[in-house]
mmCIF file of C-alpha atoms and ligand atoms in Angstrom:
data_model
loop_
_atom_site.group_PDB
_atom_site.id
_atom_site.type_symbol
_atom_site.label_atom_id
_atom_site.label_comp_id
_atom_site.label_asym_id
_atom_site.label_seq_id
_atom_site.Cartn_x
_atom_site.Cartn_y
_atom_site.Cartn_z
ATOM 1 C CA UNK A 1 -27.544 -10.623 -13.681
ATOM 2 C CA UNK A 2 -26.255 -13.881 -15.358
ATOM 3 C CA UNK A 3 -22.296 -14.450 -14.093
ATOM 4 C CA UNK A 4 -21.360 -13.732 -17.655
ATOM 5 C CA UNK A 5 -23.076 -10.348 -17.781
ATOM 6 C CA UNK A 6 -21.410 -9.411 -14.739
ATOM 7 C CA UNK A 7 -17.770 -10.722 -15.867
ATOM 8 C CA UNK A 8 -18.490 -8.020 -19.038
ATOM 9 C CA UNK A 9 -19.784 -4.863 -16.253
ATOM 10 C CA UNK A 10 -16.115 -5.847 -14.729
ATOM 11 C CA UNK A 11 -14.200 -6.047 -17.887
ATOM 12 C CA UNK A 12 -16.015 -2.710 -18.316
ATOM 13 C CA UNK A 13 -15.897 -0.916 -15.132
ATOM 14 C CA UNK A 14 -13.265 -2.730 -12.627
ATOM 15 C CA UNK A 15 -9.336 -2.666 -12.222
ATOM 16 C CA UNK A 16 -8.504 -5.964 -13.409
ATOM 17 C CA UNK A 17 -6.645 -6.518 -9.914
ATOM 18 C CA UNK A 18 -8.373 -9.903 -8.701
ATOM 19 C CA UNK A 19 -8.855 -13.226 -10.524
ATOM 20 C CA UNK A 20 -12.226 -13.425 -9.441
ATOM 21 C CA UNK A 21 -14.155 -17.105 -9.723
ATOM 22 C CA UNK A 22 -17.220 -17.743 -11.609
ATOM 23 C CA UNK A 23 -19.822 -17.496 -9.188
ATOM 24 C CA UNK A 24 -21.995 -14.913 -7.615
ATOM 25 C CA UNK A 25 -22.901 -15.556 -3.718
ATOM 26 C CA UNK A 26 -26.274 -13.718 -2.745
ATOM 27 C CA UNK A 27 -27.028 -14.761 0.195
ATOM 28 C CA UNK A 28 -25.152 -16.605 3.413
ATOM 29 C CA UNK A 29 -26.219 -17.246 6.775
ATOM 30 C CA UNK A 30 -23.902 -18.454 9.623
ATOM 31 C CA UNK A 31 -21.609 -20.848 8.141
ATOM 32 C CA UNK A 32 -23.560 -21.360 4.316
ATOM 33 C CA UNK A 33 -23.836 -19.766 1.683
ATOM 34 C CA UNK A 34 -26.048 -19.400 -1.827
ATOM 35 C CA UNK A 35 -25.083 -18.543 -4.768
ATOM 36 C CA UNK A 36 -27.334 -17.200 -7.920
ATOM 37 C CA UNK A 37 -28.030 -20.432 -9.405
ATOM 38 C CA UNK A 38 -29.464 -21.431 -5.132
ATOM 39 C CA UNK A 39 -26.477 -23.582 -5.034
ATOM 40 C CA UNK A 40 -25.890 -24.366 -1.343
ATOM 41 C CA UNK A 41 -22.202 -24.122 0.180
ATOM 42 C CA UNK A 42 -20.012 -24.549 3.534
ATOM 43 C CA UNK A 43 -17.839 -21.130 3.804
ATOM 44 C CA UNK A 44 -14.674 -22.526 4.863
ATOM 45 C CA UNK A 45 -13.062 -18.933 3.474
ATOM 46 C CA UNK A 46 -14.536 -16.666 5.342
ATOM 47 C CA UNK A 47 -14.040 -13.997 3.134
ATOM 48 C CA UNK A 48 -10.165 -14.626 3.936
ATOM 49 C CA UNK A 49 -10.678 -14.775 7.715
ATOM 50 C CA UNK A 50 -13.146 -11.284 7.716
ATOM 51 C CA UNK A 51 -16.612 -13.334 8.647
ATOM 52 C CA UNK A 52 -15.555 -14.939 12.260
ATOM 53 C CA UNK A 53 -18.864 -15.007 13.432
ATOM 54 C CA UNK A 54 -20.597 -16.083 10.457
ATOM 55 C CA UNK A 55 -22.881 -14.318 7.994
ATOM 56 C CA UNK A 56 -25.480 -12.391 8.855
ATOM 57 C CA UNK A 57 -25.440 -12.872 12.819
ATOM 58 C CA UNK A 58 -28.906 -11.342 13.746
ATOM 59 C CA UNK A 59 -27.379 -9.270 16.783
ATOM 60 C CA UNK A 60 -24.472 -8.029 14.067
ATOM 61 C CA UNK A 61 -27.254 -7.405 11.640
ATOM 62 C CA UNK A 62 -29.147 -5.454 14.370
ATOM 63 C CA UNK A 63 -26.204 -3.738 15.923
ATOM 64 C CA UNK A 64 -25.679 -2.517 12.245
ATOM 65 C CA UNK A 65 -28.938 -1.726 11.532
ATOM 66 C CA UNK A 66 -29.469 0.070 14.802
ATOM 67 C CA UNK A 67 -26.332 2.180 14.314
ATOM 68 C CA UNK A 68 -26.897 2.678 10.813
ATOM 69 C CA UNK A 69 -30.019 4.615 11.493
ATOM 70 C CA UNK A 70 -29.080 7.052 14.461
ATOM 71 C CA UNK A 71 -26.121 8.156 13.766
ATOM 72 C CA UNK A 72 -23.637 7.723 10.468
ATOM 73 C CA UNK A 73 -20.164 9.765 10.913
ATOM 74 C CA UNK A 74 -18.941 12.823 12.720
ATOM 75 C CA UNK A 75 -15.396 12.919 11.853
ATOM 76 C CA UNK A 76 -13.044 12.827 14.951
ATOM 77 C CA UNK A 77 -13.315 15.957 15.581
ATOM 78 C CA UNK A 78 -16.462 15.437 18.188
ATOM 79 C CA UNK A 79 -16.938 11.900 20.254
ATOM 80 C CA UNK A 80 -19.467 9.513 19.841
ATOM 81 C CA UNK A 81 -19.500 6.996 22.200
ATOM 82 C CA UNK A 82 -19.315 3.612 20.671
ATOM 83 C CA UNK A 83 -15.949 4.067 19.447
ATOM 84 C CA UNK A 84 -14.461 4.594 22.409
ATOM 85 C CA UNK A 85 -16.626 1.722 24.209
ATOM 86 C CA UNK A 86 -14.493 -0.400 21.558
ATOM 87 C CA UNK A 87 -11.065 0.798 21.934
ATOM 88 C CA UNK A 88 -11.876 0.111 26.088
ATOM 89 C CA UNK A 89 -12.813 -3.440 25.667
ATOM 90 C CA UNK A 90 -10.160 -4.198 23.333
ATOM 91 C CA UNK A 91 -7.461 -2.688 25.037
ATOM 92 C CA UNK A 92 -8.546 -4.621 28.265
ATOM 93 C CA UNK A 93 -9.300 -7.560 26.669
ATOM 94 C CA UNK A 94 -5.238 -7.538 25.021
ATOM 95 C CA UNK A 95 -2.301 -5.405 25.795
ATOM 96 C CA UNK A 96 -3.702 -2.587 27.986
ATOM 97 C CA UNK A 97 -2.827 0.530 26.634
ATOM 98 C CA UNK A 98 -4.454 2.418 23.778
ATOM 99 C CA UNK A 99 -5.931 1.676 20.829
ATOM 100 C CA UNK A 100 -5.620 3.665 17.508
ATOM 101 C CA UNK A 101 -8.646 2.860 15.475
ATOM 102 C CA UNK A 102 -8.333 2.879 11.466
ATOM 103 C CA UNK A 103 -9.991 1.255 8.481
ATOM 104 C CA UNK A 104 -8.295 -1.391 7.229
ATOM 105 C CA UNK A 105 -5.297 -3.853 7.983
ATOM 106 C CA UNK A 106 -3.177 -1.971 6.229
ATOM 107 C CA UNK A 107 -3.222 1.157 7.645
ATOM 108 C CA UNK A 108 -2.976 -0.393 11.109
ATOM 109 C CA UNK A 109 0.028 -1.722 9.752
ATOM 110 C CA UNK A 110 1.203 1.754 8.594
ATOM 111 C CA UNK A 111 0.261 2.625 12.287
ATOM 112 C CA UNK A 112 2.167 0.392 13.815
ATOM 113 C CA UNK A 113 5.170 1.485 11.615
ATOM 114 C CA UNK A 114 5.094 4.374 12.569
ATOM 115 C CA UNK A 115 4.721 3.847 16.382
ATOM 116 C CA UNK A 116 7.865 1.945 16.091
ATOM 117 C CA UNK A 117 9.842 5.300 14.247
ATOM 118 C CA UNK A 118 8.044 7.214 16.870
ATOM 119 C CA UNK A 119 9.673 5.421 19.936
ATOM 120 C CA UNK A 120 12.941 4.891 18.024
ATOM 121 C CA UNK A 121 13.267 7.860 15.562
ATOM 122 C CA UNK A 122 15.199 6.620 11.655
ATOM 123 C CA UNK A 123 15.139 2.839 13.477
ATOM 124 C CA UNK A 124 15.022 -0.146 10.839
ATOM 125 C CA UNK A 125 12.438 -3.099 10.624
ATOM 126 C CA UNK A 126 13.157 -6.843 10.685
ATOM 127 C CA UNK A 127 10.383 -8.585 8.955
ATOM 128 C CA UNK A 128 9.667 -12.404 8.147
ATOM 129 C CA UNK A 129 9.411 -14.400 5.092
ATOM 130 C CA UNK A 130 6.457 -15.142 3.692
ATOM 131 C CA UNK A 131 4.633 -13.098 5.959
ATOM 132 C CA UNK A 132 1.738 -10.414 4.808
ATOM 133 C CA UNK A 133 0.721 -6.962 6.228
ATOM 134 C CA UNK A 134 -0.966 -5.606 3.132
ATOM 135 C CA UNK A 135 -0.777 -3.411 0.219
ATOM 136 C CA UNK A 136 0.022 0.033 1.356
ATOM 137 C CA UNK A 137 3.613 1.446 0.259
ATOM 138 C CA UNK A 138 4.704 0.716 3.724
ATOM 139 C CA UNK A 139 2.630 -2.231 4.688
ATOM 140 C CA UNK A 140 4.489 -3.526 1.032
ATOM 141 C CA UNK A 141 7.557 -3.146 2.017
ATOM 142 C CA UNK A 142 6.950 -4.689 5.113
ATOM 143 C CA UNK A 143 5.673 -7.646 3.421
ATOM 144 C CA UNK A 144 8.726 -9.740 1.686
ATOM 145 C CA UNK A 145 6.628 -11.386 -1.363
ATOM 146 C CA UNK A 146 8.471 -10.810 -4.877
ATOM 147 C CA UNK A 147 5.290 -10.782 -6.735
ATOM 148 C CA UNK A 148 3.338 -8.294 -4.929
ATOM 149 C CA UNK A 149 6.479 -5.983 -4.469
ATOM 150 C CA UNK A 150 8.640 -6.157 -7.417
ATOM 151 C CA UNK A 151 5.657 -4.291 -9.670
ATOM 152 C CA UNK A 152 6.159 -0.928 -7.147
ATOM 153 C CA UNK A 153 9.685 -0.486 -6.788
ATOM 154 C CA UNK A 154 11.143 1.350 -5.104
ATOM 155 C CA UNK A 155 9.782 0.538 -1.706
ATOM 156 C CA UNK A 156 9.912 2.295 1.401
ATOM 157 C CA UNK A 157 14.063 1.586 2.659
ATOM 158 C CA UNK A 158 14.964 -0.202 6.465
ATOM 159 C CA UNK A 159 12.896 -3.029 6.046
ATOM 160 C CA UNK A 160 14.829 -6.575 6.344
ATOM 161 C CA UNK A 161 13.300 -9.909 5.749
ATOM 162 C CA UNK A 162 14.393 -13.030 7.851
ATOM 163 C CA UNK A 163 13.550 -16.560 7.146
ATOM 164 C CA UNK A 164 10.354 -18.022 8.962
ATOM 165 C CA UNK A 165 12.393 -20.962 10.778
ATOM 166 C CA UNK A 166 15.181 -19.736 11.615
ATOM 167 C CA UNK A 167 15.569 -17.896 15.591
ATOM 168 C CA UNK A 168 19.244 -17.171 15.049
ATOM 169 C CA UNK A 169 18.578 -15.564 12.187
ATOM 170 C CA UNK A 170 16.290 -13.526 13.586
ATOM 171 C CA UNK A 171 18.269 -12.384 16.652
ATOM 172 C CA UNK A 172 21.076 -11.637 14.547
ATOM 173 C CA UNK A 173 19.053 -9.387 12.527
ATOM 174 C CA UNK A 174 17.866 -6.986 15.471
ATOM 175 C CA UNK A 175 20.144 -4.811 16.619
ATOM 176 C CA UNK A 176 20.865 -1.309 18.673
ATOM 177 C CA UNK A 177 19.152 0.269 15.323
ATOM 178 C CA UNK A 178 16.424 -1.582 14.988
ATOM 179 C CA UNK A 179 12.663 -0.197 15.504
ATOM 180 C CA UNK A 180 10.451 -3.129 15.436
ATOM 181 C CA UNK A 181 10.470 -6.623 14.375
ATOM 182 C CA UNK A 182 7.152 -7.138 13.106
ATOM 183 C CA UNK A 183 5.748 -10.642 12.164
ATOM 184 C CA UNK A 184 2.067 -12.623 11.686
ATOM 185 C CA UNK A 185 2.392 -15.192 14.686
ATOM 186 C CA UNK A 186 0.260 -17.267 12.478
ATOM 187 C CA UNK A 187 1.043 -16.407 8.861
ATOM 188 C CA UNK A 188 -1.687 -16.554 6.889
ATOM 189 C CA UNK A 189 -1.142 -14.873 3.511
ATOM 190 C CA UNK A 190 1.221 -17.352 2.281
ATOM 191 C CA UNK A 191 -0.568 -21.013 3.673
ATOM 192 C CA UNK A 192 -0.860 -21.436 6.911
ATOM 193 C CA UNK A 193 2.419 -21.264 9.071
ATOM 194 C CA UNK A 194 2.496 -21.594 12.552
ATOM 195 C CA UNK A 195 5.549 -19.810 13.486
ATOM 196 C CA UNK A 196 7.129 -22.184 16.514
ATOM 197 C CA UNK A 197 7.146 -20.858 20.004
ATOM 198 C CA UNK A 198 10.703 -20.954 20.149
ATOM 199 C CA UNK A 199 10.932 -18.774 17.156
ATOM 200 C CA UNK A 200 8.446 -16.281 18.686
ATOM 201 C CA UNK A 201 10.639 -16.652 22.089
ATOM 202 C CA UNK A 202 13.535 -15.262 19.944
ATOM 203 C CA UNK A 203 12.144 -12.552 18.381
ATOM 204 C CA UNK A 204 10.432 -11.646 22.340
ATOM 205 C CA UNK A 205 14.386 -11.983 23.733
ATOM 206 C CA UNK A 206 16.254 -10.274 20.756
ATOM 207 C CA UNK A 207 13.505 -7.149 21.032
ATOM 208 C CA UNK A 208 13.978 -7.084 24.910
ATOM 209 C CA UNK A 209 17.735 -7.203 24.660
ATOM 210 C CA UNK A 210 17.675 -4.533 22.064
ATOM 211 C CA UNK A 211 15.067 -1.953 22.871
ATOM 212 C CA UNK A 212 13.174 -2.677 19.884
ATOM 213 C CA UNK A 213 9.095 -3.267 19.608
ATOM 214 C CA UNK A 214 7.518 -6.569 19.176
ATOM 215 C CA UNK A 215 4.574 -5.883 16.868
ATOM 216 C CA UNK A 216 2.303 -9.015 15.920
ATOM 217 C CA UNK A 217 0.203 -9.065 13.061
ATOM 218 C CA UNK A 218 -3.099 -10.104 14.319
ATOM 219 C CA UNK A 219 -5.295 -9.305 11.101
ATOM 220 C CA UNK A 220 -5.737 -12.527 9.830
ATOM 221 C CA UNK A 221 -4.832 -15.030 12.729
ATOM 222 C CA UNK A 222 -6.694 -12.642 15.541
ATOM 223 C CA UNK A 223 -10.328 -12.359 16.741
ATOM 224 C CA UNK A 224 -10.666 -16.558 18.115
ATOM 225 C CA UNK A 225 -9.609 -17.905 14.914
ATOM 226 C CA UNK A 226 -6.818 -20.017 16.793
ATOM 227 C CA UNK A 227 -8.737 -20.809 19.278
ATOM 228 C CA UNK A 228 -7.881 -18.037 22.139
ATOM 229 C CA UNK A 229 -8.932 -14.378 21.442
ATOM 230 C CA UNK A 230 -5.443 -13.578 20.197
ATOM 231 C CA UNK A 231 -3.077 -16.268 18.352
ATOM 232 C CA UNK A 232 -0.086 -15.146 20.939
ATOM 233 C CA UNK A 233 -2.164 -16.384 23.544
ATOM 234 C CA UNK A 234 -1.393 -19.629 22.762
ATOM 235 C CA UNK A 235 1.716 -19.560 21.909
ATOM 236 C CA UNK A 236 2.298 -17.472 25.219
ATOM 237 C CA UNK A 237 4.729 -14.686 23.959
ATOM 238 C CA UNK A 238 3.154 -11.111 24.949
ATOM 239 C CA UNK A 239 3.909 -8.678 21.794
ATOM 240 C CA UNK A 240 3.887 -4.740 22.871
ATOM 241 C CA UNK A 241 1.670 -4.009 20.116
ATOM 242 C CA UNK A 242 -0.700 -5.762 17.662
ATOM 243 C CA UNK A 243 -2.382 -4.865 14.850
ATOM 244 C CA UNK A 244 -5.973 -6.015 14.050
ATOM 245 C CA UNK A 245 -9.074 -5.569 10.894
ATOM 246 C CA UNK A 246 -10.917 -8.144 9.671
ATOM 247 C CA UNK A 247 -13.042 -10.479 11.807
ATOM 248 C CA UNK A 248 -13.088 -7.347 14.096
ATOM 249 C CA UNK A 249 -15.553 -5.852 12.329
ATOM 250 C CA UNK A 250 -17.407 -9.530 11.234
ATOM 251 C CA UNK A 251 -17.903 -8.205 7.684
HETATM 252 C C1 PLP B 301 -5.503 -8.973 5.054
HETATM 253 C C2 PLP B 301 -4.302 -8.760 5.875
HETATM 254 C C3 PLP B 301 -3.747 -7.475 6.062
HETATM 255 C C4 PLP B 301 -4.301 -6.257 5.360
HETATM 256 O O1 PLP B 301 -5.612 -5.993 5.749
HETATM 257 P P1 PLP B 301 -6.559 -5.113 4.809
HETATM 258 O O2 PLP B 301 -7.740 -4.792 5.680
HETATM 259 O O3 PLP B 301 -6.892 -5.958 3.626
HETATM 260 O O4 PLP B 301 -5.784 -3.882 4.432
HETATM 261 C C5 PLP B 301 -2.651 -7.342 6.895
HETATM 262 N N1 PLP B 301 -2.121 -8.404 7.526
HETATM 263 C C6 PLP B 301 -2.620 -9.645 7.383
HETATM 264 C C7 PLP B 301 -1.989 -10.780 8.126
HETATM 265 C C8 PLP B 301 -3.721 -9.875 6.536
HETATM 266 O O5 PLP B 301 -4.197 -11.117 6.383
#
């Protein structure tokens, strides 16, 4: 299909809720990719940080493949063991614990929500500007954009936004009430900001002090992308929970 064929299906067929690009890609392989016209590029997207091992790895492509044909879905009503081969290695491979898995980034952030209410029952959330845990109604309102927000008002009360510099601010904002403070230790959604150790520190000392969970956003900045498995490993402050999607599944 010519890209001006397909623009028409999409006018046709598709919520008009991305400003897609003229081109089609077909094919990729590690870090290229080909588009319809055979038009060679470098993926420096990733398909926003989802592809962390490349396109079309041939043991992802088998692993697929090999799953694909034995076994589909059970529901979790009945085990099957891969899933919980996965929730083992990531659990010892990060925090310990247990892992609750889910389908997207945004429902891991609605998990981790709710974790936080769980362990501290009507508790608030202290959130950072600029930051991005997807599109959910709870996810939104954890994510302090004006654009993506303002359009699905009202949002889901006791969240709190905090600037991205500022530690004080941050301390300040948690208090005897709060559940969380939940933050992207990399932010990714809005550029890509770094958040300084120090301010990271804070947020570690002000949930300690308080009682409150440190949840890190791991979606986007996760999986190697920063170098160690998990961006918090390098900046060396331990969260009590993280949330993960994207490269974990490498497409
Ligand atoms: C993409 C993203 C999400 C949401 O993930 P989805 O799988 O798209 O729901 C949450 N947090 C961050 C930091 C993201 O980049």
């Amino acid at each position: 299909m010519a890209i001006a064929e397909l623009q028409e299906l999409e006018r046709e067929a598709v919520m008009p809720t991305y400003a897609r690009l003229p081109v089609e890609f077909v094919r990729g392989e590690g870090t290229r990719l080909w588009d319809s016209d055979g038009n060679e590029y470098l993926d420096l997207l990733s398909g926003i940080s989802v592809t962390q091992i490349g396109h079309s790895h041939p043991r992802w492509v088998a692993a697929v493949l090999e799953q694909a044909g034995r076994l589909a879905h059970v529901s979790n009503l009945f085990y099957s063991e891969p899933g919980m081969q996965l929730a083992r290695r990531l659990a010892e491979r990060s925090l310990g614990g247990k892992v609750f898995l889910c389908n997207s980034g945004a429902e891991a952030s609605e998990c981790a929500i709710k974790l936080a209410r769980r362990q501290r029952p009507g508790g608030g959330f202290v959130v950072v500007e600029g930051g991005f845990h997807g599109r959910t109604m709870g996810a939104l309102s954890a994510t302090p954009q004006e654009s993506k927000q303002a359009p699905f008002a009202p949002l889901v009360p006791g969240f709190r936004a905090v600037p991205r510099d500022d530690p004080e601010a941050r301390g300040a904002a948690v208090d005897e009430r709060t559940a969380a403070v939940i933050l992207e230790p990399v932010q990714g959604e809005s550029g890509v900001h770094a958040l300084p150790a120090e301010v990271l520190e804070a947020a570690r000392a002000a949930c300690d002090e308080r009682g409150a969970l440190l949840v890190f956003d791991e979606v986007q900045c996760g999986m190697g992308r920063t170098g160690t498995l998990w961006a918090w490993q390098g900046a060396g402050v331990r969260p009590d929970a993280m949330t993960l999607a994207k490269g974990l599944g490498g497409g």
